[in-house]
Amino acid sequence: MLDLNRLRILRAVVASGSVNDTARRLGLTPSTVSQHVHTLEKEVGFALVERVGRGIRPTPAAVVLAKASAEALQSMKELDGVVRELREGATERLTMRTFASAAYTWVPAVARTLRSEFPGLTLELSINETDTAELAGQADVEVHTELPYDEPTVPPAYRRVELGLDDFLVAVPPDHPLAEAETCELNEFSEDDWVQYDFSDEIATRLAAHACAVAGFTPRYVSRAQDHVTGLAFVAAGVGIALVPQLAVGWSGFDIGYVRPTNPTPHRRIVALVRDSARTNPAAGRTIELLTELGGRLGEFNPALRRHAPGPSRLH
């Protein structure tokens, strides 16, 4: 393996044609420059300079080697930059992945607080396309959902923090007979047409199927939407009813009634995963504090008090 620093010195010698000029430009002594060139000659096995009077002249082979080393030296310079950014990024950058409803409802408030408390921080947010444990472990802080009756899965080099329980509500059209009800047994909706609010959400799909089975019926789906926005729009249009997590309606403006089901009241667990290497980033710790505060408020929503769901969460 050739020494990149010696190649850098060789390029300077080739460019200047002088050991003394090279030493002056690089802040070295002429003897140090000569020593590096002679050592590099031993490494490559051919002469790099030749004596011309009292000076030196790079050999043709040295010129070719110097030119060929440019890309390697530039790559090393870029790599040094990456290392520097990663080192500085331990406190200046925070990567985060969440599922969609947490991104819309929680993360804006978290980002606002982080911006105030960590002015130099850059928060990079991405959305989990499918909220499964198998895809976890890609960001400093991740927010995921879990089924309450499944064993939690934690990826290597991560710490798991429980944030709260997110109850599911029955979303009904505004003219539904139970639209004004605060609570109702889930089996009261057994004869309704149903909308699957997000068939790509495996956890929500399994949870709805399990809850309805416990209530003694199988929902009759007349429409399946791939995202919860479209699913709620279908409900508002009177297509059918849907079982949706409370957090998913936290920013919705649709004219929909929300009823809290009983016997059972299905819920999902929301957790945060924190990368071990992010422990040196104070913003990561603060993010977990903020998410825990927001998770503790999940039970505050009273569907009987309003038709529309509350707006995005705020932190104080």
PDB file of C-alpha atoms in Angstrom:
ATOM      1  CA  MET A   1       0.000   0.000   0.000  1.00  0.00           C
ATOM      2  CA  LEU A   2       1.550   3.301  -1.082  1.00  0.00           C
ATOM      3  CA  ASP A   3       1.759   6.081   1.469  1.00  0.00           C
ATOM      4  CA  LEU A   4      -0.645   8.833   0.375  1.00  0.00           C
ATOM      5  CA  ASN A   5       1.320  11.542   2.174  1.00  0.00           C
ATOM      6  CA  ARG A   6       4.464  10.624   0.218  1.00  0.00           C
ATOM      7  CA  LEU A   7       2.463  10.740  -2.995  1.00  0.00           C
ATOM      8  CA  ARG A   8       1.248  14.199  -2.025  1.00  0.00           C
ATOM      9  CA  ILE A   9       4.874  15.295  -1.511  1.00  0.00           C
ATOM     10  CA  LEU A  10       5.881  13.756  -4.843  1.00  0.00           C
ATOM     11  CA  ARG A  11       3.151  15.686  -6.631  1.00  0.00           C
ATOM     12  CA  ALA A  12       4.444  18.886  -5.070  1.00  0.00           C
ATOM     13  CA  VAL A  13       8.018  18.076  -6.149  1.00  0.00           C
ATOM     14  CA  VAL A  14       6.867  17.321  -9.705  1.00  0.00           C
ATOM     15  CA  ALA A  15       4.856  20.551  -9.809  1.00  0.00           C
ATOM     16  CA  SER A  16       7.663  22.770  -8.509  1.00  0.00           C
ATOM     17  CA  GLY A  17      10.686  20.850  -9.808  1.00  0.00           C
ATOM     18  CA  SER A  18      12.516  21.734  -6.599  1.00  0.00           C
ATOM     19  CA  VAL A  19      12.961  20.074  -3.234  1.00  0.00           C
ATOM     20  CA  ASN A  20      13.565  23.423  -1.550  1.00  0.00           C
ATOM     21  CA  ASP A  21      10.440  25.024  -3.008  1.00  0.00           C
ATOM     22  CA  THR A  22       8.398  21.970  -2.033  1.00  0.00           C
ATOM     23  CA  ALA A  23       9.734  22.084   1.530  1.00  0.00           C
ATOM     24  CA  ARG A  24       8.875  25.769   1.805  1.00  0.00           C
ATOM     25  CA  ARG A  25       5.337  25.304   0.470  1.00  0.00           C
ATOM     26  CA  LEU A  26       4.576  22.318   2.688  1.00  0.00           C
ATOM     27  CA  GLY A  27       6.247  23.641   5.826  1.00  0.00           C
ATOM     28  CA  LEU A  28       8.876  20.874   5.879  1.00  0.00           C
ATOM     29  CA  THR A  29      12.674  20.792   5.784  1.00  0.00           C
ATOM     30  CA  PRO A  30      14.408  19.922   2.487  1.00  0.00           C
ATOM     31  CA  SER A  31      15.916  16.819   4.107  1.00  0.00           C
ATOM     32  CA  THR A  32      12.440  15.615   5.126  1.00  0.00           C
ATOM     33  CA  VAL A  33      11.150  16.040   1.586  1.00  0.00           C
ATOM     34  CA  SER A  34      14.152  14.180   0.167  1.00  0.00           C
ATOM     35  CA  GLN A  35      13.717  11.376   2.688  1.00  0.00           C
ATOM     36  CA  HIS A  36      10.046  10.904   1.754  1.00  0.00           C
ATOM     37  CA  VAL A  37      10.894  10.830  -1.955  1.00  0.00           C
ATOM     38  CA  HIS A  38      13.685   8.283  -1.439  1.00  0.00           C
ATOM     39  CA  THR A  39      11.403   6.099   0.699  1.00  0.00           C
ATOM     40  CA  LEU A  40       8.714   6.256  -1.988  1.00  0.00           C
ATOM     41  CA  GLU A  41      11.322   5.192  -4.571  1.00  0.00           C
ATOM     42  CA  LYS A  42      11.976   2.066  -2.507  1.00  0.00           C
ATOM     43  CA  GLU A  43       8.239   1.376  -2.317  1.00  0.00           C
ATOM     44  CA  VAL A  44       7.628   1.669  -6.061  1.00  0.00           C
ATOM     45  CA  GLY A  45      10.941   0.154  -7.156  1.00  0.00           C
ATOM     46  CA  PHE A  46      12.013   2.820  -9.639  1.00  0.00           C
ATOM     47  CA  ALA A  47      13.691   6.237  -9.629  1.00  0.00           C
ATOM     48  CA  LEU A  48      11.526   9.299  -9.134  1.00  0.00           C
ATOM     49  CA  VAL A  49      14.132  12.099  -9.345  1.00  0.00           C
ATOM     50  CA  GLU A  50      17.493  12.529 -10.999  1.00  0.00           C
ATOM     51  CA  ARG A  51      20.296  14.975 -10.283  1.00  0.00           C
ATOM     52  CA  VAL A  52      20.687  17.940 -12.623  1.00  0.00           C
ATOM     53  CA  GLY A  53      23.581  20.127 -11.550  1.00  0.00           C
ATOM     54  CA  ARG A  54      22.849  21.261  -7.989  1.00  0.00           C
ATOM     55  CA  GLY A  55      19.148  20.532  -8.328  1.00  0.00           C
ATOM     56  CA  ILE A  56      16.847  17.656  -9.235  1.00  0.00           C
ATOM     57  CA  ARG A  57      14.479  16.778 -12.038  1.00  0.00           C
ATOM     58  CA  PRO A  58      11.473  14.438 -11.774  1.00  0.00           C
ATOM     59  CA  THR A  59      11.806  11.352 -13.955  1.00  0.00           C
ATOM     60  CA  PRO A  60       9.155  10.600 -16.591  1.00  0.00           C
ATOM     61  CA  ALA A  61       7.943   7.783 -14.354  1.00  0.00           C
ATOM     62  CA  ALA A  62       7.520  10.252 -11.481  1.00  0.00           C
ATOM     63  CA  VAL A  63       5.403  12.494 -13.690  1.00  0.00           C
ATOM     64  CA  VAL A  64       3.136   9.585 -14.621  1.00  0.00           C
ATOM     65  CA  LEU A  65       2.843   8.433 -10.989  1.00  0.00           C
ATOM     66  CA  ALA A  66       2.088  11.945  -9.771  1.00  0.00           C
ATOM     67  CA  LYS A  67      -0.647  12.347 -12.362  1.00  0.00           C
ATOM     68  CA  ALA A  68      -2.133   8.914 -11.616  1.00  0.00           C
ATOM     69  CA  SER A  69      -2.227   9.599  -7.868  1.00  0.00           C
ATOM     70  CA  ALA A  70      -4.425  12.691  -8.228  1.00  0.00           C
ATOM     71  CA  GLU A  71      -7.695  10.749  -8.054  1.00  0.00           C
ATOM     72  CA  ALA A  72      -6.585   8.744  -5.009  1.00  0.00           C
ATOM     73  CA  LEU A  73      -5.503  11.866  -3.155  1.00  0.00           C
ATOM     74  CA  GLN A  74      -8.764  13.629  -4.014  1.00  0.00           C
ATOM     75  CA  SER A  75     -10.741  10.617  -2.789  1.00  0.00           C
ATOM     76  CA  MET A  76      -8.779  10.653   0.466  1.00  0.00           C
ATOM     77  CA  LYS A  77      -9.480  14.366   0.844  1.00  0.00           C
ATOM     78  CA  GLU A  78     -13.182  13.702   0.370  1.00  0.00           C
ATOM     79  CA  LEU A  79     -13.017  10.813   2.817  1.00  0.00           C
ATOM     80  CA  ASP A  80     -11.357  13.049   5.395  1.00  0.00           C
ATOM     81  CA  GLY A  81     -14.230  15.473   4.881  1.00  0.00           C
ATOM     82  CA  VAL A  82     -16.768  12.724   5.457  1.00  0.00           C
ATOM     83  CA  VAL A  83     -15.007  11.693   8.661  1.00  0.00           C
ATOM     84  CA  ARG A  84     -14.952  15.297   9.832  1.00  0.00           C
ATOM     85  CA  GLU A  85     -18.641  15.730   9.054  1.00  0.00           C
ATOM     86  CA  LEU A  86     -19.496  12.508  10.847  1.00  0.00           C
ATOM     87  CA  ARG A  87     -17.447  13.557  13.854  1.00  0.00           C
ATOM     88  CA  GLU A  88     -19.055  16.987  13.961  1.00  0.00           C
ATOM     89  CA  GLY A  89     -22.416  15.467  13.094  1.00  0.00           C
ATOM     90  CA  ALA A  90     -22.451  13.698  16.456  1.00  0.00           C
ATOM     91  CA  THR A  91     -23.818  16.994  17.771  1.00  0.00           C
ATOM     92  CA  GLU A  92     -24.808  18.931  14.626  1.00  0.00           C
ATOM     93  CA  ARG A  93     -27.005  16.400  12.805  1.00  0.00           C
ATOM     94  CA  LEU A  94     -29.793  14.094  13.914  1.00  0.00           C
ATOM     95  CA  THR A  95     -31.411  11.530  11.631  1.00  0.00           C
ATOM     96  CA  MET A  96     -34.935  10.399  12.427  1.00  0.00           C
ATOM     97  CA  ARG A  97     -37.439   7.928  10.946  1.00  0.00           C
ATOM     98  CA  THR A  98     -41.094   7.739  11.912  1.00  0.00           C
ATOM     99  CA  PHE A  99     -44.359   6.395  10.571  1.00  0.00           C
ATOM    100  CA  ALA A 100     -46.538   8.928   8.775  1.00  0.00           C
ATOM    101  CA  SER A 101     -49.023   9.959  11.467  1.00  0.00           C
ATOM    102  CA  ALA A 102     -46.254  10.565  14.018  1.00  0.00           C
ATOM    103  CA  ALA A 103     -44.345  12.577  11.410  1.00  0.00           C
ATOM    104  CA  TYR A 104     -47.332  14.832  10.743  1.00  0.00           C
ATOM    105  CA  THR A 105     -48.631  15.145  14.298  1.00  0.00           C
ATOM    106  CA  TRP A 106     -45.565  15.017  16.551  1.00  0.00           C
ATOM    107  CA  VAL A 107     -42.395  15.812  14.653  1.00  0.00           C
ATOM    108  CA  PRO A 108     -43.197  19.448  13.751  1.00  0.00           C
ATOM    109  CA  ALA A 109     -43.448  20.287  17.465  1.00  0.00           C
ATOM    110  CA  VAL A 110     -40.249  18.344  18.165  1.00  0.00           C
ATOM    111  CA  ALA A 111     -38.440  20.106  15.313  1.00  0.00           C
ATOM    112  CA  ARG A 112     -39.590  23.512  16.559  1.00  0.00           C
ATOM    113  CA  THR A 113     -38.229  22.860  20.050  1.00  0.00           C
ATOM    114  CA  LEU A 114     -34.946  21.411  18.757  1.00  0.00           C
ATOM    115  CA  ARG A 115     -34.470  24.438  16.508  1.00  0.00           C
ATOM    116  CA  SER A 116     -34.855  26.705  19.532  1.00  0.00           C
ATOM    117  CA  GLU A 117     -32.587  24.730  21.862  1.00  0.00           C
ATOM    118  CA  PHE A 118     -29.984  23.538  19.319  1.00  0.00           C
ATOM    119  CA  PRO A 119     -29.631  26.327  16.711  1.00  0.00           C
ATOM    120  CA  GLY A 120     -26.820  24.533  14.841  1.00  0.00           C
ATOM    121  CA  LEU A 121     -28.673  21.228  14.536  1.00  0.00           C
ATOM    122  CA  THR A 122     -29.967  19.802  11.264  1.00  0.00           C
ATOM    123  CA  LEU A 123     -32.855  17.354  11.672  1.00  0.00           C
ATOM    124  CA  GLU A 124     -33.187  14.863   8.814  1.00  0.00           C
ATOM    125  CA  LEU A 125     -36.574  13.121   8.770  1.00  0.00           C
ATOM    126  CA  SER A 126     -37.669  10.171   6.663  1.00  0.00           C
ATOM    127  CA  ILE A 127     -40.924   8.221   6.673  1.00  0.00           C
ATOM    128  CA  ASN A 128     -41.162   4.486   7.308  1.00  0.00           C
ATOM    129  CA  GLU A 129     -42.852   3.051   4.247  1.00  0.00           C
ATOM    130  CA  THR A 130     -43.812  -0.046   6.236  1.00  0.00           C
ATOM    131  CA  ASP A 131     -43.675   0.192   9.993  1.00  0.00           C
ATOM    132  CA  THR A 132     -42.132  -3.180  10.809  1.00  0.00           C
ATOM    133  CA  ALA A 133     -39.303  -4.093  13.137  1.00  0.00           C
ATOM    134  CA  GLU A 134     -37.445  -5.818  10.310  1.00  0.00           C
ATOM    135  CA  LEU A 135     -36.780  -2.436   8.698  1.00  0.00           C
ATOM    136  CA  ALA A 136     -35.748  -0.695  11.917  1.00  0.00           C
ATOM    137  CA  GLY A 137     -32.212   0.429  12.645  1.00  0.00           C
ATOM    138  CA  GLN A 138     -31.507   3.039   9.956  1.00  0.00           C
ATOM    139  CA  ALA A 139     -31.557   6.347  11.861  1.00  0.00           C
ATOM    140  CA  ASP A 140     -30.368   7.879  15.139  1.00  0.00           C
ATOM    141  CA  VAL A 141     -33.928   8.003  16.469  1.00  0.00           C
ATOM    142  CA  GLU A 142     -36.785   5.901  15.124  1.00  0.00           C
ATOM    143  CA  VAL A 143     -40.445   5.828  16.094  1.00  0.00           C
ATOM    144  CA  HIS A 144     -42.339   2.596  15.503  1.00  0.00           C
ATOM    145  CA  THR A 145     -45.581   0.916  16.495  1.00  0.00           C
ATOM    146  CA  GLU A 146     -45.988  -2.496  18.076  1.00  0.00           C
ATOM    147  CA  LEU A 147     -48.867  -4.871  18.620  1.00  0.00           C
ATOM    148  CA  PRO A 148     -49.518  -5.116  22.371  1.00  0.00           C
ATOM    149  CA  TYR A 149     -49.653  -8.902  22.246  1.00  0.00           C
ATOM    150  CA  ASP A 150     -46.426  -9.396  20.227  1.00  0.00           C
ATOM    151  CA  GLU A 151     -42.935  -9.660  21.698  1.00  0.00           C
ATOM    152  CA  PRO A 152     -40.994  -6.428  21.023  1.00  0.00           C
ATOM    153  CA  THR A 153     -38.108  -6.586  18.566  1.00  0.00           C
ATOM    154  CA  VAL A 154     -35.106  -4.327  19.109  1.00  0.00           C
ATOM    155  CA  PRO A 155     -32.362  -4.107  16.460  1.00  0.00           C
ATOM    156  CA  PRO A 156     -28.721  -4.474  17.555  1.00  0.00           C
ATOM    157  CA  ALA A 157     -27.036  -1.348  18.993  1.00  0.00           C
ATOM    158  CA  TYR A 158     -30.369   0.306  19.807  1.00  0.00           C
ATOM    159  CA  ARG A 159     -32.225   1.102  23.014  1.00  0.00           C
ATOM    160  CA  ARG A 160     -36.010   0.837  23.135  1.00  0.00           C
ATOM    161  CA  VAL A 161     -38.158   3.455  24.910  1.00  0.00           C
ATOM    162  CA  GLU A 162     -41.929   3.095  25.292  1.00  0.00           C
ATOM    163  CA  LEU A 163     -43.734   6.348  24.472  1.00  0.00           C
ATOM    164  CA  GLY A 164     -47.389   5.476  25.049  1.00  0.00           C
ATOM    165  CA  LEU A 165     -50.481   3.571  23.969  1.00  0.00           C
ATOM    166  CA  ASP A 166     -52.484   4.783  20.998  1.00  0.00           C
ATOM    167  CA  ASP A 167     -56.160   3.783  21.166  1.00  0.00           C
ATOM    168  CA  PHE A 168     -58.052   3.063  17.968  1.00  0.00           C
ATOM    169  CA  LEU A 169     -61.258   4.985  17.277  1.00  0.00           C
ATOM    170  CA  VAL A 170     -64.143   4.174  14.990  1.00  0.00           C
ATOM    171  CA  ALA A 171     -64.350   6.892  12.349  1.00  0.00           C
ATOM    172  CA  VAL A 172     -67.921   7.322  11.071  1.00  0.00           C
ATOM    173  CA  PRO A 173     -69.563   9.620   8.497  1.00  0.00           C
ATOM    174  CA  PRO A 174     -71.211  12.736   9.968  1.00  0.00           C
ATOM    175  CA  ASP A 175     -74.709  11.350   9.341  1.00  0.00           C
ATOM    176  CA  HIS A 176     -74.031   7.987  10.985  1.00  0.00           C
ATOM    177  CA  PRO A 177     -76.504   7.136  13.791  1.00  0.00           C
ATOM    178  CA  LEU A 178     -73.621   6.838  16.277  1.00  0.00           C
ATOM    179  CA  ALA A 179     -71.676   9.890  15.110  1.00  0.00           C
ATOM    180  CA  GLU A 180     -72.404  11.769  18.336  1.00  0.00           C
ATOM    181  CA  ALA A 181     -71.723   8.838  20.671  1.00  0.00           C
ATOM    182  CA  GLU A 182     -68.745   9.092  22.986  1.00  0.00           C
ATOM    183  CA  THR A 183     -68.246   5.346  23.380  1.00  0.00           C
ATOM    184  CA  CYS A 184     -69.905   2.283  21.941  1.00  0.00           C
ATOM    185  CA  GLU A 185     -69.285  -1.442  21.962  1.00  0.00           C
ATOM    186  CA  LEU A 186     -67.382  -2.485  18.864  1.00  0.00           C
ATOM    187  CA  ASN A 187     -69.948  -5.118  17.874  1.00  0.00           C
ATOM    188  CA  GLU A 188     -72.485  -2.318  17.342  1.00  0.00           C
ATOM    189  CA  PHE A 189     -70.684  -1.714  14.047  1.00  0.00           C
ATOM    190  CA  SER A 190     -70.838  -5.314  12.842  1.00  0.00           C
ATOM    191  CA  GLU A 191     -73.491  -4.574  10.184  1.00  0.00           C
ATOM    192  CA  ASP A 192     -71.767  -1.469   8.777  1.00  0.00           C
ATOM    193  CA  ASP A 193     -69.784  -1.267   5.575  1.00  0.00           C
ATOM    194  CA  TRP A 194     -66.099  -0.835   6.428  1.00  0.00           C
ATOM    195  CA  VAL A 195     -63.171   1.043   4.890  1.00  0.00           C
ATOM    196  CA  GLN A 196     -59.679  -0.301   5.442  1.00  0.00           C
ATOM    197  CA  TYR A 197     -57.944   2.960   6.107  1.00  0.00           C
ATOM    198  CA  ASP A 198     -54.405   1.834   5.195  1.00  0.00           C
ATOM    199  CA  PHE A 199     -53.950  -1.691   3.861  1.00  0.00           C
ATOM    200  CA  SER A 200     -50.149  -1.176   3.731  1.00  0.00           C
ATOM    201  CA  ASP A 201     -50.066  -0.759   7.531  1.00  0.00           C
ATOM    202  CA  GLU A 202     -49.602  -4.351   8.649  1.00  0.00           C
ATOM    203  CA  ILE A 203     -49.922  -3.585  12.350  1.00  0.00           C
ATOM    204  CA  ALA A 204     -53.146  -1.586  11.963  1.00  0.00           C
ATOM    205  CA  THR A 205     -54.607  -4.267   9.700  1.00  0.00           C
ATOM    206  CA  ARG A 206     -53.805  -7.075  12.118  1.00  0.00           C
ATOM    207  CA  LEU A 207     -55.035  -5.069  15.091  1.00  0.00           C
ATOM    208  CA  ALA A 208     -58.388  -4.305  13.439  1.00  0.00           C
ATOM    209  CA  ALA A 209     -58.886  -7.957  12.462  1.00  0.00           C
ATOM    210  CA  HIS A 210     -58.052  -9.111  15.986  1.00  0.00           C
ATOM    211  CA  ALA A 211     -60.353  -6.561  17.661  1.00  0.00           C
ATOM    212  CA  CYS A 212     -63.312  -7.398  15.435  1.00  0.00           C
ATOM    213  CA  ALA A 213     -62.758 -11.113  16.002  1.00  0.00           C
ATOM    214  CA  VAL A 214     -62.815 -10.534  19.773  1.00  0.00           C
ATOM    215  CA  ALA A 215     -66.053  -8.560  19.285  1.00  0.00           C
ATOM    216  CA  GLY A 216     -67.516 -11.549  17.434  1.00  0.00           C
ATOM    217  CA  PHE A 217     -67.658 -10.478  13.791  1.00  0.00           C
ATOM    218  CA  THR A 218     -65.645 -10.079  10.615  1.00  0.00           C
ATOM    219  CA  PRO A 219     -65.781  -6.573   9.092  1.00  0.00           C
ATOM    220  CA  ARG A 220     -67.263  -6.290   5.603  1.00  0.00           C
ATOM    221  CA  TYR A 221     -64.751  -4.149   3.712  1.00  0.00           C
ATOM    222  CA  VAL A 222     -66.197  -2.296   0.733  1.00  0.00           C
ATOM    223  CA  SER A 223     -63.096  -0.150   0.130  1.00  0.00           C
ATOM    224  CA  ARG A 224     -59.403  -0.389   0.863  1.00  0.00           C
ATOM    225  CA  ALA A 225     -57.142   2.654   0.811  1.00  0.00           C
ATOM    226  CA  GLN A 226     -53.354   2.610   0.751  1.00  0.00           C
ATOM    227  CA  ASP A 227     -52.984   5.651   2.996  1.00  0.00           C
ATOM    228  CA  HIS A 228     -54.938   6.950   5.949  1.00  0.00           C
ATOM    229  CA  VAL A 229     -55.724  10.320   4.317  1.00  0.00           C
ATOM    230  CA  THR A 230     -57.650   8.639   1.525  1.00  0.00           C
ATOM    231  CA  GLY A 231     -59.223   6.231   4.000  1.00  0.00           C
ATOM    232  CA  LEU A 232     -60.562   9.091   6.122  1.00  0.00           C
ATOM    233  CA  ALA A 233     -61.760  10.867   2.977  1.00  0.00           C
ATOM    234  CA  PHE A 234     -63.774   7.761   2.090  1.00  0.00           C
ATOM    235  CA  VAL A 235     -65.331   7.798   5.562  1.00  0.00           C
ATOM    236  CA  ALA A 236     -66.204  11.488   5.272  1.00  0.00           C
ATOM    237  CA  ALA A 237     -67.837  10.769   1.900  1.00  0.00           C
ATOM    238  CA  GLY A 238     -70.055   8.118   3.478  1.00  0.00           C
ATOM    239  CA  VAL A 239     -68.421   5.093   1.855  1.00  0.00           C
ATOM    240  CA  GLY A 240     -68.155   3.295   5.178  1.00  0.00           C
ATOM    241  CA  ILE A 241     -66.631   3.362   8.645  1.00  0.00           C
ATOM    242  CA  ALA A 242     -63.026   2.699   9.626  1.00  0.00           C
ATOM    243  CA  LEU A 243     -61.041   1.728  12.686  1.00  0.00           C
ATOM    244  CA  VAL A 244     -58.205   4.240  12.893  1.00  0.00           C
ATOM    245  CA  PRO A 245     -55.489   5.017  15.452  1.00  0.00           C
ATOM    246  CA  GLN A 246     -56.073   8.198  17.390  1.00  0.00           C
ATOM    247  CA  LEU A 247     -52.737   9.666  16.298  1.00  0.00           C
ATOM    248  CA  ALA A 248     -53.725   9.347  12.641  1.00  0.00           C
ATOM    249  CA  VAL A 249     -56.627  11.766  13.105  1.00  0.00           C
ATOM    250  CA  GLY A 250     -54.611  14.293  15.098  1.00  0.00           C
ATOM    251  CA  TRP A 251     -54.306  16.693  12.153  1.00  0.00           C
ATOM    252  CA  SER A 252     -57.323  15.738  10.045  1.00  0.00           C
ATOM    253  CA  GLY A 253     -59.824  18.351   8.972  1.00  0.00           C
ATOM    254  CA  PHE A 254     -62.417  15.932   7.631  1.00  0.00           C
ATOM    255  CA  ASP A 255     -65.993  16.208   8.880  1.00  0.00           C
ATOM    256  CA  ILE A 256     -66.013  12.872  10.683  1.00  0.00           C
ATOM    257  CA  GLY A 257     -67.367  11.559  13.957  1.00  0.00           C
ATOM    258  CA  TYR A 258     -65.030   9.567  16.194  1.00  0.00           C
ATOM    259  CA  VAL A 259     -66.334   6.976  18.620  1.00  0.00           C
ATOM    260  CA  ARG A 260     -64.189   5.198  21.190  1.00  0.00           C
ATOM    261  CA  PRO A 261     -64.992   1.462  20.931  1.00  0.00           C
ATOM    262  CA  THR A 262     -65.257  -0.804  23.948  1.00  0.00           C
ATOM    263  CA  ASN A 263     -65.231  -4.586  24.363  1.00  0.00           C
ATOM    264  CA  PRO A 264     -62.535  -4.371  23.147  1.00  0.00           C
ATOM    265  CA  THR A 265     -60.750  -1.017  22.898  1.00  0.00           C
ATOM    266  CA  PRO A 266     -57.908  -1.871  20.511  1.00  0.00           C
ATOM    267  CA  HIS A 267     -54.645  -0.026  20.867  1.00  0.00           C
ATOM    268  CA  ARG A 268     -51.101  -0.093  19.557  1.00  0.00           C
ATOM    269  CA  ARG A 269     -47.898   0.597  21.453  1.00  0.00           C
ATOM    270  CA  ILE A 270     -45.693   3.432  20.189  1.00  0.00           C
ATOM    271  CA  VAL A 271     -41.988   3.134  20.916  1.00  0.00           C
ATOM    272  CA  ALA A 272     -38.797   4.995  20.129  1.00  0.00           C
ATOM    273  CA  LEU A 273     -35.524   3.302  19.196  1.00  0.00           C
ATOM    274  CA  VAL A 274     -32.328   5.220  19.934  1.00  0.00           C
ATOM    275  CA  ARG A 275     -29.030   4.292  18.312  1.00  0.00           C
ATOM    276  CA  ASP A 276     -26.294   3.661  20.882  1.00  0.00           C
ATOM    277  CA  SER A 277     -23.849   5.868  18.981  1.00  0.00           C
ATOM    278  CA  ALA A 278     -26.291   8.798  19.258  1.00  0.00           C
ATOM    279  CA  ARG A 279     -25.918   8.897  23.026  1.00  0.00           C
ATOM    280  CA  THR A 280     -23.269  11.618  22.664  1.00  0.00           C
ATOM    281  CA  ASN A 281     -25.761  13.804  20.805  1.00  0.00           C
ATOM    282  CA  PRO A 282     -27.716  15.852  23.362  1.00  0.00           C
ATOM    283  CA  ALA A 283     -30.381  16.515  20.726  1.00  0.00           C
ATOM    284  CA  ALA A 284     -31.151  12.793  20.599  1.00  0.00           C
ATOM    285  CA  GLY A 285     -31.780  12.692  24.330  1.00  0.00           C
ATOM    286  CA  ARG A 286     -33.930  15.796  24.131  1.00  0.00           C
ATOM    287  CA  THR A 287     -35.897  14.281  21.252  1.00  0.00           C
ATOM    288  CA  ILE A 288     -36.752  11.256  23.382  1.00  0.00           C
ATOM    289  CA  GLU A 289     -37.890  13.543  26.206  1.00  0.00           C
ATOM    290  CA  LEU A 290     -40.164  15.439  23.818  1.00  0.00           C
ATOM    291  CA  LEU A 291     -41.569  12.282  22.255  1.00  0.00           C
ATOM    292  CA  THR A 292     -42.246  10.794  25.687  1.00  0.00           C
ATOM    293  CA  GLU A 293     -44.133  13.952  26.650  1.00  0.00           C
ATOM    294  CA  LEU A 294     -46.219  13.741  23.495  1.00  0.00           C
ATOM    295  CA  GLY A 295     -46.823  10.033  23.978  1.00  0.00           C
ATOM    296  CA  GLY A 296     -48.159  10.718  27.446  1.00  0.00           C
ATOM    297  CA  ARG A 297     -50.881  12.899  25.953  1.00  0.00           C
ATOM    298  CA  LEU A 298     -52.336  10.231  23.690  1.00  0.00           C
ATOM    299  CA  GLY A 299     -55.303   9.657  25.996  1.00  0.00           C
ATOM    300  CA  GLU A 300     -56.287  13.343  26.137  1.00  0.00           C
ATOM    301  CA  PHE A 301     -58.438  13.323  22.989  1.00  0.00           C
ATOM    302  CA  ASN A 302     -62.152  13.111  23.759  1.00  0.00           C
ATOM    303  CA  PRO A 303     -64.001  12.335  20.503  1.00  0.00           C
ATOM    304  CA  ALA A 304     -67.305  13.487  22.016  1.00  0.00           C
ATOM    305  CA  LEU A 305     -66.037  17.067  22.309  1.00  0.00           C
ATOM    306  CA  ARG A 306     -65.470  17.747  18.623  1.00  0.00           C
ATOM    307  CA  ARG A 307     -66.270  16.531  15.148  1.00  0.00           C
ATOM    308  CA  HIS A 308     -62.877  17.451  13.779  1.00  0.00           C
ATOM    309  CA  ALA A 309     -59.763  16.019  15.301  1.00  0.00           C
ATOM    310  CA  PRO A 310     -57.392  18.339  17.170  1.00  0.00           C
ATOM    311  CA  GLY A 311     -54.565  20.061  15.342  1.00  0.00           C
ATOM    312  CA  PRO A 312     -50.852  19.199  15.570  1.00  0.00           C
ATOM    313  CA  SER A 313     -49.472  18.719  19.059  1.00  0.00           C
ATOM    314  CA  ARG A 314     -47.644  21.553  20.791  1.00  0.00           C
ATOM    315  CA  LEU A 315     -44.916  21.334  23.374  1.00  0.00           C
ATOM    316  CA  HIS A 316     -44.615  23.756  26.276  1.00  0.00           C
TER     317      HIS A 316
END
